[in-house]
Tab-separated table of C-alpha atoms in Angstrom:
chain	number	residue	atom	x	y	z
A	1	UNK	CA	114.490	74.738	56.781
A	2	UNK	CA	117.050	77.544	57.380
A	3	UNK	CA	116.094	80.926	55.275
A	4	UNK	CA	118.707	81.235	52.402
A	5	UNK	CA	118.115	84.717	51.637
A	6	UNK	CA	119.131	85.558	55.346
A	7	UNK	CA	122.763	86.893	55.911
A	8	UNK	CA	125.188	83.926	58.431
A	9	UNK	CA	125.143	86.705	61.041
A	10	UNK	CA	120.936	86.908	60.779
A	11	UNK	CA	120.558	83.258	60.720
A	12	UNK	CA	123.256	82.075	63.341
A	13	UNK	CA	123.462	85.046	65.828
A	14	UNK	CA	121.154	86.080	68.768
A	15	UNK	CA	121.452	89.332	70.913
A	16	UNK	CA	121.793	90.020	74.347
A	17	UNK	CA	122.424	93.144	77.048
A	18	UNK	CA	125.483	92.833	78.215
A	19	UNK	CA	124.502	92.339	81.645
A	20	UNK	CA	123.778	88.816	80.827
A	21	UNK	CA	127.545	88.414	81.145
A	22	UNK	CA	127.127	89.231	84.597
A	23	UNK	CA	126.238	85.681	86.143
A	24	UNK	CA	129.593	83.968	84.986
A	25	UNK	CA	131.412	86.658	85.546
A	26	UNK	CA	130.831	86.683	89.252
A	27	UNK	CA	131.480	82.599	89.293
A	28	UNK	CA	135.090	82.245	88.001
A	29	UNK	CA	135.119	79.052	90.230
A	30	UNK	CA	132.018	77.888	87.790
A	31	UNK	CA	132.476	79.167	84.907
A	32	UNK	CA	135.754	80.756	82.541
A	33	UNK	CA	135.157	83.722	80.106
A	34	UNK	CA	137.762	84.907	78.109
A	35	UNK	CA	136.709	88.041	75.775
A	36	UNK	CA	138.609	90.996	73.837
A	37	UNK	CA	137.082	93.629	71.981
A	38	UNK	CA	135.609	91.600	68.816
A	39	UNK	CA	134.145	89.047	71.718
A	40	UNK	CA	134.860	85.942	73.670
A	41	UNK	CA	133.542	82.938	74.562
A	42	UNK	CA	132.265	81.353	78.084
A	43	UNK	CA	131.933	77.510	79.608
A	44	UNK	CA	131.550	75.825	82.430
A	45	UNK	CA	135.115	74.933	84.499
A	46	UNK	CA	136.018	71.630	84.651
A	47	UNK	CA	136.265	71.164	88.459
A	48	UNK	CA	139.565	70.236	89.871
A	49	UNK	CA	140.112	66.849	91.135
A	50	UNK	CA	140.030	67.735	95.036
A	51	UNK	CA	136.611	70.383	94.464
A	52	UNK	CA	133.578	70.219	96.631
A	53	UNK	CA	131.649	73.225	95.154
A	54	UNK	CA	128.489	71.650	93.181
A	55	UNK	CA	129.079	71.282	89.566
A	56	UNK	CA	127.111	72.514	86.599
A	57	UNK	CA	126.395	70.493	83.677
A	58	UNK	CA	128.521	71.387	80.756
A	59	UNK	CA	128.240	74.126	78.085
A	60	UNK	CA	129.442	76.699	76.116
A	61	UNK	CA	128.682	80.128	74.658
A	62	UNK	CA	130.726	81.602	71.852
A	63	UNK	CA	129.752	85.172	71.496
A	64	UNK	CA	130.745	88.547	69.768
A	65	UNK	CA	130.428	92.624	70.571
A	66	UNK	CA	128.094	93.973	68.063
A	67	UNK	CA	127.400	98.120	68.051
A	68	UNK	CA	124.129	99.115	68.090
A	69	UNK	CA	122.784	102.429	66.725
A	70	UNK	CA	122.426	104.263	70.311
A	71	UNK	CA	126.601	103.882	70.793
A	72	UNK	CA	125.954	100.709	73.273
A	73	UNK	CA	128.022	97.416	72.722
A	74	UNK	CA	125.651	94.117	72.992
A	75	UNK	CA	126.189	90.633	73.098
A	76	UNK	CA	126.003	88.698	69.853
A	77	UNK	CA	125.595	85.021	70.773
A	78	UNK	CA	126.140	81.922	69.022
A	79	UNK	CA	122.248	80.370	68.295
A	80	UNK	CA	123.784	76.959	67.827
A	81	UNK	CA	125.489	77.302	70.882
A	82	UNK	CA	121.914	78.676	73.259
A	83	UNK	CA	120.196	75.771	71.836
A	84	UNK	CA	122.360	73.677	74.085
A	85	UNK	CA	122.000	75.431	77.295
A	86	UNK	CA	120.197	73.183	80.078
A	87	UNK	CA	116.358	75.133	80.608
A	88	UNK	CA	117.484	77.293	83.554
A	89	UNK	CA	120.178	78.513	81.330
A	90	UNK	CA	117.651	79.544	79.219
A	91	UNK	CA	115.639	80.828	80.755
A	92	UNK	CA	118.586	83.484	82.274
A	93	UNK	CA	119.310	84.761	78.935
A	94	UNK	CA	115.976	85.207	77.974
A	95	UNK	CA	115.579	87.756	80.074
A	96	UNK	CA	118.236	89.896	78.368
A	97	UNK	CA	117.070	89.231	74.869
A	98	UNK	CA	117.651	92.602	72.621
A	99	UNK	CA	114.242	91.809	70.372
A	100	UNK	CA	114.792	93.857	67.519
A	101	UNK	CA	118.298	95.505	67.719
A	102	UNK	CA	119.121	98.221	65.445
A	103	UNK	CA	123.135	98.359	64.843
A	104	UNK	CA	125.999	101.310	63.954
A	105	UNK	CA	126.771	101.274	60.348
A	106	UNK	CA	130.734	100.354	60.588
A	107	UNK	CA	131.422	97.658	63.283
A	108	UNK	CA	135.296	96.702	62.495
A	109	UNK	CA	135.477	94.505	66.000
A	110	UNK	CA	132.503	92.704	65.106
A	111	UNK	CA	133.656	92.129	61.273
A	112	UNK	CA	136.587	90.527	62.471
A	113	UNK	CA	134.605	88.384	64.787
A	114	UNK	CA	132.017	87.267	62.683
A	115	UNK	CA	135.010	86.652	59.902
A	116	UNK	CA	136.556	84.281	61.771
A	117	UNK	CA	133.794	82.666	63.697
A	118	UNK	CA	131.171	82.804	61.000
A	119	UNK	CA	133.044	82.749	57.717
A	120	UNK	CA	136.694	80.790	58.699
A	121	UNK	CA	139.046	83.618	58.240
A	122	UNK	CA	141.429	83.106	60.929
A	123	UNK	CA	143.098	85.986	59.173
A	124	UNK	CA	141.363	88.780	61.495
A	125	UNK	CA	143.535	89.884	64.251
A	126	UNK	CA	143.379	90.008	67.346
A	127	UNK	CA	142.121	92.890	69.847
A	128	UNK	CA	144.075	94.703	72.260
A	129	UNK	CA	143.921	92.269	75.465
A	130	UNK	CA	145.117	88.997	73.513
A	131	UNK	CA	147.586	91.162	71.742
A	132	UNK	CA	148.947	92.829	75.212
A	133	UNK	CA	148.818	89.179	76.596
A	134	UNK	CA	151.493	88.365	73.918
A	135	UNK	CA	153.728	91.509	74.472
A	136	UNK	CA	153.964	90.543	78.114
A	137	UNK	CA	155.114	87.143	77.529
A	138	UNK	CA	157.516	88.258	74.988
A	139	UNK	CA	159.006	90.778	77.893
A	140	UNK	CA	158.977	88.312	80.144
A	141	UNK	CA	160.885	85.745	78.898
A	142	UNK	CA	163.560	88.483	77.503
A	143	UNK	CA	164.020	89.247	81.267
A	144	UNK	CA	164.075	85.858	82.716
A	145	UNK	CA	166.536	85.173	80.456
A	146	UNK	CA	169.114	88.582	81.077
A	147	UNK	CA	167.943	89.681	84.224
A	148	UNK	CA	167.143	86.538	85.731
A	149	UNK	CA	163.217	87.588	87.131
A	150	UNK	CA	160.322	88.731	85.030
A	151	UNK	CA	160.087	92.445	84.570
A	152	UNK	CA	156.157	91.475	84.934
A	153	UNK	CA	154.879	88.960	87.092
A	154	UNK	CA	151.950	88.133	84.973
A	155	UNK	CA	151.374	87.664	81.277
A	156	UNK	CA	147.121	86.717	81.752
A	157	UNK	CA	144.474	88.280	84.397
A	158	UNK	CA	141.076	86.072	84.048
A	159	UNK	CA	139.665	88.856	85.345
A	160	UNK	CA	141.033	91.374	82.634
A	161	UNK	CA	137.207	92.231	80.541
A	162	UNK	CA	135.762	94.806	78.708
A	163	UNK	CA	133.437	96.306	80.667
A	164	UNK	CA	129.982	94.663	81.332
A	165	UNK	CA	127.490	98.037	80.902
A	166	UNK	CA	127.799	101.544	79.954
A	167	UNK	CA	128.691	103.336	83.344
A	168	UNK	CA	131.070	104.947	85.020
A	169	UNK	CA	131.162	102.072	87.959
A	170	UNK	CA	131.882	99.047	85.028
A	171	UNK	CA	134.749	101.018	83.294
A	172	UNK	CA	136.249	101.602	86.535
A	173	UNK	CA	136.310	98.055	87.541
A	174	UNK	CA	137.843	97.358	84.002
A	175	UNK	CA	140.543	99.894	84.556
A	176	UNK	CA	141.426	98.142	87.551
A	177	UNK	CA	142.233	95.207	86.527
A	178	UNK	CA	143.850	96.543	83.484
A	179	UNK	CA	145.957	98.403	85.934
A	180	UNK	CA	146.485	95.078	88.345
A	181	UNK	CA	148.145	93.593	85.533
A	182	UNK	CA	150.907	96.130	83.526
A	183	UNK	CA	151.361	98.449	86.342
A	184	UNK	CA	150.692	96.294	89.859
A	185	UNK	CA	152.564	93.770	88.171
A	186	UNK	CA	155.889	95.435	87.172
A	187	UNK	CA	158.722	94.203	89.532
A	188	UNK	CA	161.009	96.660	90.785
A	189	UNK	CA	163.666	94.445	91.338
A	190	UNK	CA	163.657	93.810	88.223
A	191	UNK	CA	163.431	97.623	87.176
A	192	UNK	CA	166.398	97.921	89.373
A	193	UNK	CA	168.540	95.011	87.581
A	194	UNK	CA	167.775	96.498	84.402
A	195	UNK	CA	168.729	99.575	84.935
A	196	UNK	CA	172.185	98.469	86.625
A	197	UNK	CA	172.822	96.194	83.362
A	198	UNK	CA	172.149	99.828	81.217
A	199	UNK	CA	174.526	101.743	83.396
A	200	UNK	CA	171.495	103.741	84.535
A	201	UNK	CA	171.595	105.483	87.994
A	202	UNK	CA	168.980	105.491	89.834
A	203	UNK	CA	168.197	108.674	92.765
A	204	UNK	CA	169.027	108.144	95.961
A	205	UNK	CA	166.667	107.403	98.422
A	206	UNK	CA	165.911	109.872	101.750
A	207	UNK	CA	165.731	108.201	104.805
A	208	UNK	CA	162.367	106.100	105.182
A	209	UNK	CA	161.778	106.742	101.579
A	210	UNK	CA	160.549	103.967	99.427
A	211	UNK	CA	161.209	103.849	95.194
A	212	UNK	CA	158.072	103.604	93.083
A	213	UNK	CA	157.697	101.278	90.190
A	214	UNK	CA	156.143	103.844	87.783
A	215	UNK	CA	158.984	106.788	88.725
A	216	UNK	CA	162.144	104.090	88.340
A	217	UNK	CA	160.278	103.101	85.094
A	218	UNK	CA	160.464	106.858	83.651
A	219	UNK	CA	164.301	106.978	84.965
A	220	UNK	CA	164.965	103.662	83.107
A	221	UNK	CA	163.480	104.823	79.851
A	222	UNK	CA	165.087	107.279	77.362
A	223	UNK	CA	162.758	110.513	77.005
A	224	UNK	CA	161.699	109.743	73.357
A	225	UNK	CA	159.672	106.894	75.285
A	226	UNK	CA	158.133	108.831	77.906
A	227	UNK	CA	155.260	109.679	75.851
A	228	UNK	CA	154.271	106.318	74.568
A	229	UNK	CA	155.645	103.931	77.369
A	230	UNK	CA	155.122	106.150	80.389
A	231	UNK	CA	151.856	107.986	79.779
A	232	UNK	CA	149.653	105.264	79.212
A	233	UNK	CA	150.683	103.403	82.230
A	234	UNK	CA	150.517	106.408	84.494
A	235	UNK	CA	147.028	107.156	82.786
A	236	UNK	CA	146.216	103.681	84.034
A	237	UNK	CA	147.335	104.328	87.075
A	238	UNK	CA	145.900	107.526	87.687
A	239	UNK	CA	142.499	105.932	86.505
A	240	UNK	CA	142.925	103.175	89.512
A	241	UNK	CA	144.006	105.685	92.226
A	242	UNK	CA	139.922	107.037	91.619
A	243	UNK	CA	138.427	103.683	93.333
A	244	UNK	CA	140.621	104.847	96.297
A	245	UNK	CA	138.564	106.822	99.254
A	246	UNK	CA	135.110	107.333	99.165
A	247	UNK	CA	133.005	107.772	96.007
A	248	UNK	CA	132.499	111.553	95.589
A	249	UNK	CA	129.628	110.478	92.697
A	250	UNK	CA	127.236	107.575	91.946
A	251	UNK	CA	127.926	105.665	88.765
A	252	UNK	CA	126.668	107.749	85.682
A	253	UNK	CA	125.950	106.842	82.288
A	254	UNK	CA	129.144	106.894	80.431
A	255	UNK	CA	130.703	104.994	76.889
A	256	UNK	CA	132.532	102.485	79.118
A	257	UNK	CA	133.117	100.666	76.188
A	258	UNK	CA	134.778	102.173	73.986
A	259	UNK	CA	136.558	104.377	76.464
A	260	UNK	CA	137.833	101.214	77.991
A	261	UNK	CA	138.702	99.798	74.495
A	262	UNK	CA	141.043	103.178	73.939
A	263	UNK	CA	142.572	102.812	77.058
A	264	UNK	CA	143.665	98.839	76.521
A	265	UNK	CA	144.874	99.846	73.089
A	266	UNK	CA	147.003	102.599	74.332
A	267	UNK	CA	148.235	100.258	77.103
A	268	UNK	CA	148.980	97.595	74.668
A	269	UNK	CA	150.674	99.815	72.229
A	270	UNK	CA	152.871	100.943	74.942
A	271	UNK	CA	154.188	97.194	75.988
A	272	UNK	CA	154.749	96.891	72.617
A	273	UNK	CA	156.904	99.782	72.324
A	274	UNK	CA	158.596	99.060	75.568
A	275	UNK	CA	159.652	95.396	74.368
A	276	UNK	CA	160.528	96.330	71.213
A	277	UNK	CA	163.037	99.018	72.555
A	278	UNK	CA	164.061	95.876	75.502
A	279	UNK	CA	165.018	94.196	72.161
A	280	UNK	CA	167.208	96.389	70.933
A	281	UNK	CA	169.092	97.901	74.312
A	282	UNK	CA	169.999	94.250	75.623
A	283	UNK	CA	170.396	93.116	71.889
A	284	UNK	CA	167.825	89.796	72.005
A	285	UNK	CA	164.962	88.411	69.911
A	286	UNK	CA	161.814	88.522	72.111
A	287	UNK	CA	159.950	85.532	69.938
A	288	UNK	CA	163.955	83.443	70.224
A	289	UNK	CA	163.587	83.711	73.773
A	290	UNK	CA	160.333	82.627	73.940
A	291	UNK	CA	160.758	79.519	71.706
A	292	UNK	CA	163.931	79.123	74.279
A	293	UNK	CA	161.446	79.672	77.742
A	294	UNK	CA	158.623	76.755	75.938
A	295	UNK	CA	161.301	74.417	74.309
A	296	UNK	CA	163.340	74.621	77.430
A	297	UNK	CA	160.086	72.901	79.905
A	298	UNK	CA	160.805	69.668	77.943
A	299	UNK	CA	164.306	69.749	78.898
A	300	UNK	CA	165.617	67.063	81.388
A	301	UNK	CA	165.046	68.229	85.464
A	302	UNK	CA	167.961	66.954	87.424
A	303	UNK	CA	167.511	65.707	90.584
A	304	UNK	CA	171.118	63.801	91.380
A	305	UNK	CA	174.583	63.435	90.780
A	306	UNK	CA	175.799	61.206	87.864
A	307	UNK	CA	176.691	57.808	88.963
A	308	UNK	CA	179.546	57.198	89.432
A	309	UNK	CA	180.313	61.012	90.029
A	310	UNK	CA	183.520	60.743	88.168
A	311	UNK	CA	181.823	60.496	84.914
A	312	UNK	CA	180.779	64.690	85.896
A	313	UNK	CA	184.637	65.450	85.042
A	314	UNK	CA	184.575	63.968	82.109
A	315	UNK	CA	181.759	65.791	80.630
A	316	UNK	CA	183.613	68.667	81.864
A	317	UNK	CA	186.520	68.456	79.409
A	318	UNK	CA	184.386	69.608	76.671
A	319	UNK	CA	183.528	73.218	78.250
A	320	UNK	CA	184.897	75.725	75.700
A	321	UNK	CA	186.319	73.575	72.933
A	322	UNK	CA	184.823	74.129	69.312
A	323	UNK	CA	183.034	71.152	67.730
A	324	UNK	CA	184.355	70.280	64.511
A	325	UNK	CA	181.993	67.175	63.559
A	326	UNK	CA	179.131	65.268	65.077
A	327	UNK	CA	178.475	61.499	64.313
A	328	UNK	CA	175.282	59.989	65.842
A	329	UNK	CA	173.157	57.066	64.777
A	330	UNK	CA	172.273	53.551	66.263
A	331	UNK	CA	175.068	51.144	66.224
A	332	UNK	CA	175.388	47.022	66.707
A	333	UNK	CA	175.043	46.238	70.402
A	334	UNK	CA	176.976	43.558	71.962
A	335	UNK	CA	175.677	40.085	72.745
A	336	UNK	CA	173.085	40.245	75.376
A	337	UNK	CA	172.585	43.617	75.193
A	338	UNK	CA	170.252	46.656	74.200
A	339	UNK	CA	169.628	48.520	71.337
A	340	UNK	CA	170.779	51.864	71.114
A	341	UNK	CA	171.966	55.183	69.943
A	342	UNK	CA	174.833	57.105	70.235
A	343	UNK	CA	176.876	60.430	69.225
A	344	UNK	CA	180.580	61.005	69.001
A	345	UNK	CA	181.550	64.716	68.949
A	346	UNK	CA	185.098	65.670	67.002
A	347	UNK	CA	186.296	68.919	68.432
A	348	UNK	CA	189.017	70.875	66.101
A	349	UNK	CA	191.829	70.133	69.158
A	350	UNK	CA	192.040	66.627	68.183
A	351	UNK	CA	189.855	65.865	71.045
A	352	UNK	CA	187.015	63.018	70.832
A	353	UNK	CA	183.773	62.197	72.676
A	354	UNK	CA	181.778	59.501	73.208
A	355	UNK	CA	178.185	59.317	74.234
A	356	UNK	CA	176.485	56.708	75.113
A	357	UNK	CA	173.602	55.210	76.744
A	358	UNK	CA	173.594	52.742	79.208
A	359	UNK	CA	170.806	50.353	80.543
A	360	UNK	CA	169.979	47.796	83.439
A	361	UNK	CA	168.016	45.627	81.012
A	362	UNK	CA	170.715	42.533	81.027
A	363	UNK	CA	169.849	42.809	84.523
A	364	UNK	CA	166.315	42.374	84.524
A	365	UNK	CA	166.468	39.591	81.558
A	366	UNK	CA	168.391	37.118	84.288
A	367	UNK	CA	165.447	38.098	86.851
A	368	UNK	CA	162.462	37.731	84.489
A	369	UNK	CA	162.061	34.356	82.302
A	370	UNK	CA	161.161	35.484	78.924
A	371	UNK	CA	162.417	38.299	78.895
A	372	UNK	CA	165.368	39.534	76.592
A	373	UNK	CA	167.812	42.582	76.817
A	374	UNK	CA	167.526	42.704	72.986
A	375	UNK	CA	163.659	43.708	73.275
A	376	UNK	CA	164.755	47.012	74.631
A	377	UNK	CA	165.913	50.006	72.918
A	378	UNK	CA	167.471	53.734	74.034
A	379	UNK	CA	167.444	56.367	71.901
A	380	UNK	CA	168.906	59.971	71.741
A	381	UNK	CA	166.320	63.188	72.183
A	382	UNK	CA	167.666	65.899	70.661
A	383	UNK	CA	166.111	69.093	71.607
A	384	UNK	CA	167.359	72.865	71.083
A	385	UNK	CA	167.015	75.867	72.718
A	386	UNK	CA	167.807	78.395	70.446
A	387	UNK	CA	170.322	81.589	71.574
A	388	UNK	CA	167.931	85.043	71.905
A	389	UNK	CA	170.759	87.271	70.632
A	390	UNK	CA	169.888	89.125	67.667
A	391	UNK	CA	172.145	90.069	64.992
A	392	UNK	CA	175.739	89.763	64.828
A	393	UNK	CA	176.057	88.353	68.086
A	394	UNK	CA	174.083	85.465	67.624
């Protein structure tokens, strides 16, 4: 029988080194762990169709980051959760058991973990990682949808972790991929098309000279943004260009942690404040224009003409007039034929059209016995896309 005078966290949560982490890390074809600052959770991947690599029986680990006393960050695991492992599994963790952890005094990170995961308040936000995930999505389907290409080619790195231990070597690893996705993955193409839409010039180019991504970003940006767009992403930068050469230094002890943690913050803060200024320079919605980008991967993929082709001029005729009144709904069909659904659009020139939808099915009910055209029915799909202007233009 479960102690009632225990606390959730001391009756439901086990703790762990860090390093534990470690094994599934290094097997992202075995296993997926996503984490942020407050924690994550790990399982086994389900194997693709056409994989060969041996398989691992399933489970999952839902953990959080708890602070301990000493300034290190350990793993708070789910008990529920270890009680499933397979034995092996087990055993693994075992070996990184914290046996009597003592813990920092204010833990905000783990509070919001253990509010939502313990107590059901989905109310706790997020950390910096899922929060810079969003920002990049938000900027890239702005830029897909003025420039035509992503101003970032990535939204998500499955590699992008806090750091597994408290050393120099594991923050720099972090900081790398940090830096693989916000700075590696800016598009200068894309630089360049925005700055041509802002009327921004860019400097000319010596002979054999090549334009960096960071610079053309800082020549893009007004000054008042240098500071908070810029910085961080040159920081991040400059962080990177240290794994480049040979190590002057082992790894030391250092608060890879929590330095890392200020570092994604500051990066995330400074996507924020570069989409929000995106939204207001090329006059768009960010969260309009991703509704448009998911809504838009249900819309219908062409892959022909219209038959007969003549029926494309017709459509034609209504590019540019103003509709004045819609009428849809299912009306009777004729003998022998399908149910269906129509619309008629009035436009205010006078101007009406017809829509329709036609079907073989007479066809088939003089091939099949049995079978009759009045068993099958069409129906209209509306779906929007909604504009990502923002005020008075939309």
């Amino acid at each position: 029988m479960a102690d009632s005078s225990k606390t959730v966290e001391e009756r439901f949560l086990v703790y762990f080194d860090r390093i534990v982490l470690c094994r599934y890390r290094s097997r992202p074809d075995l296993f997926q762990v996503r984490e942020d600052d407050m924690g994550g959770e790990l399982e086994v991947r389900s194997p693709d169709s056409d994989d060969t690599a041996p398989t691992v029986p399933y489970f999952r680990v839902r953990f959080g980051f708890r602070e301990l006393a000493d300034g290190r960050v350990c793993v708070a695991a789910f008990g529920p959760d270890l009680q499933e492992l397979p034995d092996a599994e087990q055993s693994i963790w075992r070996a990184d058991h914290i046996t009597s952890p003592v813990f920092a005094g204010s833990d905000r990170p783990f509070h919001r973990w253990s509010q939502r995961y313990l107590h059901g308040s989905w109310a706790s936000d997020d950390g910096p990682l899922r929060n810079l995930e969003r920002e990049l999505e938000l900027i890239q389907a702005m830029s897909r949808f003025e420039l035509g290409e992503s101003l970032f080619r990535g939204s998500h790195n499955p590699a992008l972790r806090y750091p597994v231990a408290e050393n120099s070597e594991a923050f720099a690893l972090a900081e790398l991929e940090l830096f693989r996705l916000v700075v590696d993955g800016l598009s200068l193409t894309a630089l360049e098309s925005l700055a041509a839409k802002l009327g921004v010039m860019l400097p000319a180019l010596k002979e054999g000279e090549r334009r960096g991504t960071m610079n053309t970003l800082k020549v893009v940006l007004p000054a008042q943004l240098h500071t908070t767009v810029h910085d961080p992403l040159k920081t991040c930068s400059q962080e990177r260009n240290k794994l480049h050469g040979v190590a002057s230094r082992p790894a030391h002890a250092f608060a890879a942690f929590k330095e890392f943690h200020e570092h994604a913050a500051a990066v995330c803060g400074a996507i924020g404040d570069l989409r929000r200024w995106l939204e207001q320079v090329l006059h768009l919605s960010a969260d309009s224009c991703l509704s448009r980008d998911q809504g838009m991967k249900y819309f219908p993929r062409f892959n022909g003409p219209l038959r007969p082709e003549f029926k494309h001029d017709e459509f034609q005729k209504a590019v540019g007039k103003t509709v004045a009144k819609v009428e849809a709904g299912e009306f009777i069909p004729g003998e022998g034929c399908h149910r269906r659904e129509a619309i008629v659009l009035h436009f205010t020139d006078g101007t009406v059209l017809s829509i329709d939808v036609g079907s073989n099915a007479g066809n088939l009910e003089s091939d099949f016995d049995g079978l009759d055209a009045s068993m099958f029915s069409a129906h209209l799909i509306p779906m929007w896309a909604p504009s990502p202007r923002s005020g008075p233009e939309q």
